[in-house]
């Protein structure tokens, strides 16, 4: 099962407390650990978290550098715990605009956890789904292609360690109802769960409730519900 999360609401969480936005991101980074642990316990195979979109470069330089530092620290602080718990780390998105220290931290974290198989944790950093689709399409050439081949290209151009395929469940916290250029191809048939909770307040309990809601849904992928399917087709 592939779960993706848009971790929104850090800024509003901080503002309501009279704190700088970076304090909201720091509080948000602490929640990441809880949600990763819960995902592993709930047998999620792939968890993709939207940590920094390509459009986030337009934020004030101070906020951008605070977020970049936070990501580097997160990778360095969590890498051994991830390794011990079977969590493979992977950063997807563009790497060429990241600072050399962060690039180094990413490479070390990916190398150190490369053999882990319990959960693949993908952090999307300098990520834009539209840019990824354009880059993947540009590299295909004129030969025949299919969705699987396109997905392999998408994985390559975004530095994904494997072609993880479709998102099953997309969660967005913070009350906004939009996709914000996140995994647009992969979310074709994703089930969507929107939560009003700001990300720093998001809990394992609410995450489990989203997983339970997902499991109760009737996924049809454009076909018939299992309830309405003729018996002969159901076997
Ligand atoms: C959106 O909140 C959140 C971000 C742009 C960054 C997400 C980053 C983290 C949760 C922390 C770092 C991540 C890891 C993996 C260590 P916003 O600032 O847009 O909030 P707002 O909509 O309330 O202003």
mmCIF file of C-alpha atoms and ligand atoms in Angstrom:
data_model
loop_
_atom_site.group_PDB
_atom_site.id
_atom_site.type_symbol
_atom_site.label_atom_id
_atom_site.label_comp_id
_atom_site.label_asym_id
_atom_site.label_seq_id
_atom_site.Cartn_x
_atom_site.Cartn_y
_atom_site.Cartn_z
ATOM 1 C CA UNK A 1 0.000 0.000 0.000
ATOM 2 C CA UNK A 2 1.300 3.439 -0.982
ATOM 3 C CA UNK A 3 0.286 6.409 1.184
ATOM 4 C CA UNK A 4 1.195 10.009 0.313
ATOM 5 C CA UNK A 5 0.818 12.996 2.633
ATOM 6 C CA UNK A 6 0.731 16.747 2.018
ATOM 7 C CA UNK A 7 1.872 18.011 5.419
ATOM 8 C CA UNK A 8 0.167 21.402 5.453
ATOM 9 C CA UNK A 9 -0.563 23.895 8.215
ATOM 10 C CA UNK A 10 2.841 24.428 9.845
ATOM 11 C CA UNK A 11 2.756 28.186 9.183
ATOM 12 C CA UNK A 12 -0.739 28.704 10.596
ATOM 13 C CA UNK A 13 0.087 26.528 13.619
ATOM 14 C CA UNK A 14 3.062 28.802 14.344
ATOM 15 C CA UNK A 15 1.205 32.053 13.685
ATOM 16 C CA UNK A 16 -1.569 31.129 16.104
ATOM 17 C CA UNK A 17 1.099 30.744 18.780
ATOM 18 C CA UNK A 18 2.918 33.976 17.902
ATOM 19 C CA UNK A 19 5.937 31.947 16.703
ATOM 20 C CA UNK A 20 8.012 32.232 13.506
ATOM 21 C CA UNK A 21 6.996 29.906 10.656
ATOM 22 C CA UNK A 22 10.234 27.951 11.108
ATOM 23 C CA UNK A 23 9.001 26.906 14.578
ATOM 24 C CA UNK A 24 5.966 25.377 12.859
ATOM 25 C CA UNK A 25 8.225 23.429 10.509
ATOM 26 C CA UNK A 26 10.320 22.196 13.459
ATOM 27 C CA UNK A 27 7.180 21.001 15.247
ATOM 28 C CA UNK A 28 6.105 19.400 11.960
ATOM 29 C CA UNK A 29 9.381 17.520 11.663
ATOM 30 C CA UNK A 30 8.744 15.916 15.088
ATOM 31 C CA UNK A 31 5.373 14.624 13.861
ATOM 32 C CA UNK A 32 7.054 12.969 10.878
ATOM 33 C CA UNK A 33 8.706 10.422 13.170
ATOM 34 C CA UNK A 34 5.381 9.434 14.804
ATOM 35 C CA UNK A 35 3.683 9.027 11.438
ATOM 36 C CA UNK A 36 6.570 6.992 9.996
ATOM 37 C CA UNK A 37 6.484 4.644 13.002
ATOM 38 C CA UNK A 38 2.722 4.274 12.669
ATOM 39 C CA UNK A 39 2.958 3.636 8.928
ATOM 40 C CA UNK A 40 5.480 0.856 9.528
ATOM 41 C CA UNK A 41 3.270 -0.684 12.245
ATOM 42 C CA UNK A 42 0.223 -0.479 9.952
ATOM 43 C CA UNK A 43 2.032 -2.325 7.156
ATOM 44 C CA UNK A 44 2.180 0.584 4.737
ATOM 45 C CA UNK A 45 4.758 -0.338 2.067
ATOM 46 C CA UNK A 46 5.551 3.130 0.716
ATOM 47 C CA UNK A 47 5.064 6.499 2.413
ATOM 48 C CA UNK A 48 5.720 9.633 0.327
ATOM 49 C CA UNK A 49 5.802 12.943 2.245
ATOM 50 C CA UNK A 50 5.710 16.356 0.578
ATOM 51 C CA UNK A 51 8.471 18.238 2.394
ATOM 52 C CA UNK A 52 9.331 21.014 -0.093
ATOM 53 C CA UNK A 53 7.703 21.781 -3.436
ATOM 54 C CA UNK A 54 9.529 23.406 -6.333
ATOM 55 C CA UNK A 55 7.180 26.365 -5.872
ATOM 56 C CA UNK A 56 8.308 26.730 -2.238
ATOM 57 C CA UNK A 57 11.537 28.376 -3.484
ATOM 58 C CA UNK A 58 9.462 31.560 -3.765
ATOM 59 C CA UNK A 59 9.100 31.734 0.041
ATOM 60 C CA UNK A 60 11.295 34.175 2.019
ATOM 61 C CA UNK A 61 14.979 33.136 1.935
ATOM 62 C CA UNK A 62 15.025 32.753 5.729
ATOM 63 C CA UNK A 63 12.183 30.247 5.695
ATOM 64 C CA UNK A 64 13.722 28.315 2.786
ATOM 65 C CA UNK A 65 17.086 27.985 4.495
ATOM 66 C CA UNK A 66 15.428 26.967 7.783
ATOM 67 C CA UNK A 67 13.530 24.217 5.934
ATOM 68 C CA UNK A 68 16.671 23.009 4.153
ATOM 69 C CA UNK A 69 18.600 22.880 7.442
ATOM 70 C CA UNK A 70 15.735 21.009 9.058
ATOM 71 C CA UNK A 71 15.703 18.413 6.284
ATOM 72 C CA UNK A 72 19.448 17.866 6.600
ATOM 73 C CA UNK A 73 19.203 17.509 10.384
ATOM 74 C CA UNK A 74 16.243 15.172 10.054
ATOM 75 C CA UNK A 75 18.149 12.862 7.716
ATOM 76 C CA UNK A 76 21.228 12.841 9.939
ATOM 77 C CA UNK A 77 19.260 12.356 13.153
ATOM 78 C CA UNK A 78 16.900 9.670 11.860
ATOM 79 C CA UNK A 79 19.131 7.583 9.607
ATOM 80 C CA UNK A 80 20.310 5.081 12.250
ATOM 81 C CA UNK A 81 16.811 4.680 13.716
ATOM 82 C CA UNK A 82 15.459 4.092 10.228
ATOM 83 C CA UNK A 83 18.144 1.512 9.538
ATOM 84 C CA UNK A 84 17.390 -0.341 12.791
ATOM 85 C CA UNK A 85 13.668 -0.377 12.006
ATOM 86 C CA UNK A 86 13.852 -1.439 8.377
ATOM 87 C CA UNK A 87 12.929 1.965 6.931
ATOM 88 C CA UNK A 88 14.561 2.785 3.608
ATOM 89 C CA UNK A 89 15.069 6.521 3.050
ATOM 90 C CA UNK A 90 14.802 8.104 -0.385
ATOM 91 C CA UNK A 91 14.549 11.746 -1.394
ATOM 92 C CA UNK A 92 12.616 12.369 -4.601
ATOM 93 C CA UNK A 93 12.652 15.513 -6.710
ATOM 94 C CA UNK A 94 15.433 17.653 -8.173
ATOM 95 C CA UNK A 95 18.816 17.475 -6.486
ATOM 96 C CA UNK A 96 20.772 20.035 -8.503
ATOM 97 C CA UNK A 97 19.378 23.096 -6.689
ATOM 98 C CA UNK A 98 20.046 21.703 -3.190
ATOM 99 C CA UNK A 99 23.155 22.737 -1.251
ATOM 100 C CA UNK A 100 26.140 20.349 -1.223
ATOM 101 C CA UNK A 101 25.687 19.536 2.483
ATOM 102 C CA UNK A 102 22.080 18.484 2.018
ATOM 103 C CA UNK A 103 22.996 16.501 -1.096
ATOM 104 C CA UNK A 104 25.658 14.710 0.952
ATOM 105 C CA UNK A 105 23.202 13.971 3.775
ATOM 106 C CA UNK A 106 20.710 12.556 1.256
ATOM 107 C CA UNK A 107 23.287 10.302 -0.366
ATOM 108 C CA UNK A 108 24.536 9.034 3.023
ATOM 109 C CA UNK A 109 20.996 8.338 4.282
ATOM 110 C CA UNK A 110 20.050 6.512 1.091
ATOM 111 C CA UNK A 111 23.254 4.440 1.101
ATOM 112 C CA UNK A 112 22.995 3.573 4.803
ATOM 113 C CA UNK A 113 19.374 2.353 4.532
ATOM 114 C CA UNK A 114 19.569 0.805 1.044
ATOM 115 C CA UNK A 115 18.998 -2.745 2.320
ATOM 116 C CA UNK A 116 15.937 -1.885 4.463
ATOM 117 C CA UNK A 117 12.711 -3.464 3.277
ATOM 118 C CA UNK A 118 9.976 -2.868 5.859
ATOM 119 C CA UNK A 119 8.900 0.604 4.684
ATOM 120 C CA UNK A 120 10.115 2.838 1.869
ATOM 121 C CA UNK A 121 10.002 6.436 3.134
ATOM 122 C CA UNK A 122 10.215 8.919 0.261
ATOM 123 C CA UNK A 123 10.635 12.596 1.112
ATOM 124 C CA UNK A 124 9.701 14.871 -1.775
ATOM 125 C CA UNK A 125 12.110 17.819 -1.846
ATOM 126 C CA UNK A 126 12.253 20.376 -4.678
ATOM 127 C CA UNK A 127 9.508 18.281 -6.198
ATOM 128 C CA UNK A 128 6.995 19.240 -8.889
ATOM 129 C CA UNK A 129 4.778 16.571 -10.434
ATOM 130 C CA UNK A 130 4.341 18.595 -13.619
ATOM 131 C CA UNK A 131 8.098 19.056 -14.045
ATOM 132 C CA UNK A 132 8.622 15.328 -13.401
ATOM 133 C CA UNK A 133 6.051 14.413 -16.078
ATOM 134 C CA UNK A 134 7.638 16.798 -18.600
ATOM 135 C CA UNK A 135 11.127 15.408 -17.887
ATOM 136 C CA UNK A 136 9.962 11.795 -18.116
ATOM 137 C CA UNK A 137 8.117 12.440 -21.370
ATOM 138 C CA UNK A 138 11.118 14.253 -22.878
ATOM 139 C CA UNK A 139 13.333 11.195 -22.319
ATOM 140 C CA UNK A 140 11.026 8.652 -23.916
ATOM 141 C CA UNK A 141 12.035 9.191 -27.556
ATOM 142 C CA UNK A 142 9.750 8.117 -30.371
ATOM 143 C CA UNK A 143 9.563 4.370 -29.689
ATOM 144 C CA UNK A 144 6.505 2.523 -28.378
ATOM 145 C CA UNK A 145 5.782 3.002 -24.705
ATOM 146 C CA UNK A 146 3.246 2.026 -22.080
ATOM 147 C CA UNK A 147 2.324 3.156 -18.589
ATOM 148 C CA UNK A 148 4.837 0.874 -16.879
ATOM 149 C CA UNK A 149 7.688 2.191 -19.042
ATOM 150 C CA UNK A 150 6.580 5.753 -18.341
ATOM 151 C CA UNK A 151 6.518 5.047 -14.605
ATOM 152 C CA UNK A 152 10.060 3.700 -14.757
ATOM 153 C CA UNK A 153 11.140 6.937 -16.455
ATOM 154 C CA UNK A 154 9.294 8.980 -13.826
ATOM 155 C CA UNK A 155 11.151 7.085 -11.100
ATOM 156 C CA UNK A 156 14.497 7.721 -12.831
ATOM 157 C CA UNK A 157 14.029 11.450 -13.363
ATOM 158 C CA UNK A 158 12.848 12.014 -9.766
ATOM 159 C CA UNK A 159 15.615 9.873 -8.150
ATOM 160 C CA UNK A 160 13.057 7.420 -6.796
ATOM 161 C CA UNK A 161 14.916 4.236 -5.848
ATOM 162 C CA UNK A 162 12.135 2.196 -7.351
ATOM 163 C CA UNK A 163 9.077 2.591 -9.499
ATOM 164 C CA UNK A 164 6.502 2.571 -6.718
ATOM 165 C CA UNK A 165 3.429 2.948 -8.904
ATOM 166 C CA UNK A 166 0.083 4.303 -7.892
ATOM 167 C CA UNK A 167 -0.734 6.134 -4.687
ATOM 168 C CA UNK A 168 -3.558 4.317 -2.876
ATOM 169 C CA UNK A 169 -4.320 6.964 -0.282
ATOM 170 C CA UNK A 170 -3.501 10.678 -0.362
ATOM 171 C CA UNK A 171 -3.905 12.618 2.879
ATOM 172 C CA UNK A 172 -3.734 16.408 3.115
ATOM 173 C CA UNK A 173 -3.735 18.109 6.492
ATOM 174 C CA UNK A 174 -4.301 21.804 7.211
ATOM 175 C CA UNK A 175 -7.788 22.164 5.758
ATOM 176 C CA UNK A 176 -6.995 23.067 2.131
ATOM 177 C CA UNK A 177 -8.637 20.957 -0.587
ATOM 178 C CA UNK A 178 -6.063 20.820 -3.382
ATOM 179 C CA UNK A 179 -3.217 18.700 -4.774
ATOM 180 C CA UNK A 180 -0.531 21.408 -5.123
ATOM 181 C CA UNK A 181 1.434 19.686 -7.923
ATOM 182 C CA UNK A 182 2.063 16.519 -5.874
ATOM 183 C CA UNK A 183 2.226 13.064 -7.546
ATOM 184 C CA UNK A 184 -0.323 13.990 -10.236
ATOM 185 C CA UNK A 185 0.307 10.898 -12.369
ATOM 186 C CA UNK A 186 0.518 8.541 -9.394
ATOM 187 C CA UNK A 187 -2.752 9.807 -7.847
ATOM 188 C CA UNK A 188 -4.956 8.896 -10.839
ATOM 189 C CA UNK A 189 -7.139 6.615 -8.669
ATOM 190 C CA UNK A 190 -5.953 7.616 -5.210
ATOM 191 C CA UNK A 191 -8.523 7.814 -2.451
ATOM 192 C CA UNK A 192 -8.410 11.284 -0.904
ATOM 193 C CA UNK A 193 -8.661 12.165 2.785
ATOM 194 C CA UNK A 194 -8.577 15.821 3.852
ATOM 195 C CA UNK A 195 -8.078 16.765 7.473
ATOM 196 C CA UNK A 196 -8.595 20.200 9.040
ATOM 197 C CA UNK A 197 -5.808 19.462 11.556
ATOM 198 C CA UNK A 198 -2.589 21.463 11.173
ATOM 199 C CA UNK A 199 0.315 19.095 10.542
ATOM 200 C CA UNK A 200 2.116 19.771 13.880
ATOM 201 C CA UNK A 201 -1.085 18.623 15.659
ATOM 202 C CA UNK A 202 -1.606 15.528 13.488
ATOM 203 C CA UNK A 203 -1.556 12.353 15.575
ATOM 204 C CA UNK A 204 -1.029 8.640 15.091
ATOM 205 C CA UNK A 205 -4.680 8.215 16.050
ATOM 206 C CA UNK A 206 -5.900 10.472 13.240
ATOM 207 C CA UNK A 207 -3.547 8.773 10.783
ATOM 208 C CA UNK A 208 -4.923 5.354 11.800
ATOM 209 C CA UNK A 209 -8.467 6.676 11.339
ATOM 210 C CA UNK A 210 -7.568 7.796 7.785
ATOM 211 C CA UNK A 211 -6.192 4.317 7.039
ATOM 212 C CA UNK A 212 -9.373 2.732 8.426
ATOM 213 C CA UNK A 213 -11.539 5.066 6.281
ATOM 214 C CA UNK A 214 -9.482 4.085 3.243
ATOM 215 C CA UNK A 215 -9.891 0.375 3.963
ATOM 216 C CA UNK A 216 -13.665 0.794 4.187
ATOM 217 C CA UNK A 217 -13.921 2.459 0.769
ATOM 218 C CA UNK A 218 -15.206 0.714 -2.334
ATOM 219 C CA UNK A 219 -12.466 1.244 -4.934
ATOM 220 C CA UNK A 220 -13.750 0.786 -8.476
ATOM 221 C CA UNK A 221 -10.970 2.126 -10.724
ATOM 222 C CA UNK A 222 -13.615 3.098 -13.266
ATOM 223 C CA UNK A 223 -15.178 -0.388 -13.199
ATOM 224 C CA UNK A 224 -18.051 -1.795 -11.201
ATOM 225 C CA UNK A 225 -18.319 -2.026 -7.450
ATOM 226 C CA UNK A 226 -17.603 -5.529 -6.106
ATOM 227 C CA UNK A 227 -21.246 -5.449 -4.953
ATOM 228 C CA UNK A 228 -22.567 -4.884 -8.504
ATOM 229 C CA UNK A 229 -20.162 -7.088 -10.401
ATOM 230 C CA UNK A 230 -21.834 -10.103 -12.113
ATOM 231 C CA UNK A 231 -20.912 -13.355 -10.341
ATOM 232 C CA UNK A 232 -19.205 -14.795 -13.419
ATOM 233 C CA UNK A 233 -16.839 -11.786 -13.491
ATOM 234 C CA UNK A 234 -16.216 -11.831 -9.784
ATOM 235 C CA UNK A 235 -14.496 -15.242 -9.861
HETATM 236 C C1 LIG B 1 3.355 23.328 4.546
HETATM 237 O O1 LIG B 1 2.995 24.164 5.615
HETATM 238 C C2 LIG B 1 4.561 22.612 4.885
HETATM 239 C C3 LIG B 1 5.750 22.769 4.267
HETATM 240 C C4 LIG B 1 5.956 23.699 3.150
HETATM 241 C C5 LIG B 1 6.933 22.023 4.694
HETATM 242 C C6 LIG B 1 6.702 20.674 5.296
HETATM 243 C C7 LIG B 1 7.850 20.371 6.160
HETATM 244 C C8 LIG B 1 7.813 19.715 7.328
HETATM 245 C C9 LIG B 1 6.620 19.082 7.882
HETATM 246 C C10 LIG B 1 9.028 19.606 8.181
HETATM 247 C C11 LIG B 1 10.207 19.039 7.559
HETATM 248 C C12 LIG B 1 9.988 17.715 6.945
HETATM 249 C C13 LIG B 1 10.717 16.621 7.216
HETATM 250 C C14 LIG B 1 10.493 15.386 6.443
HETATM 251 C C15 LIG B 1 11.750 16.625 8.255
HETATM 252 P P1 LIG B 1 2.831 25.721 5.335
HETATM 253 O O2 LIG B 1 4.099 26.397 5.743
HETATM 254 O O3 LIG B 1 2.419 25.953 3.919
HETATM 255 O O4 LIG B 1 1.681 26.063 6.335
HETATM 256 P P2 LIG B 1 0.530 27.139 6.136
HETATM 257 O O5 LIG B 1 -0.300 26.686 4.969
HETATM 258 O O6 LIG B 1 -0.202 27.061 7.424
HETATM 259 O O7 LIG B 1 1.204 28.454 5.912
#
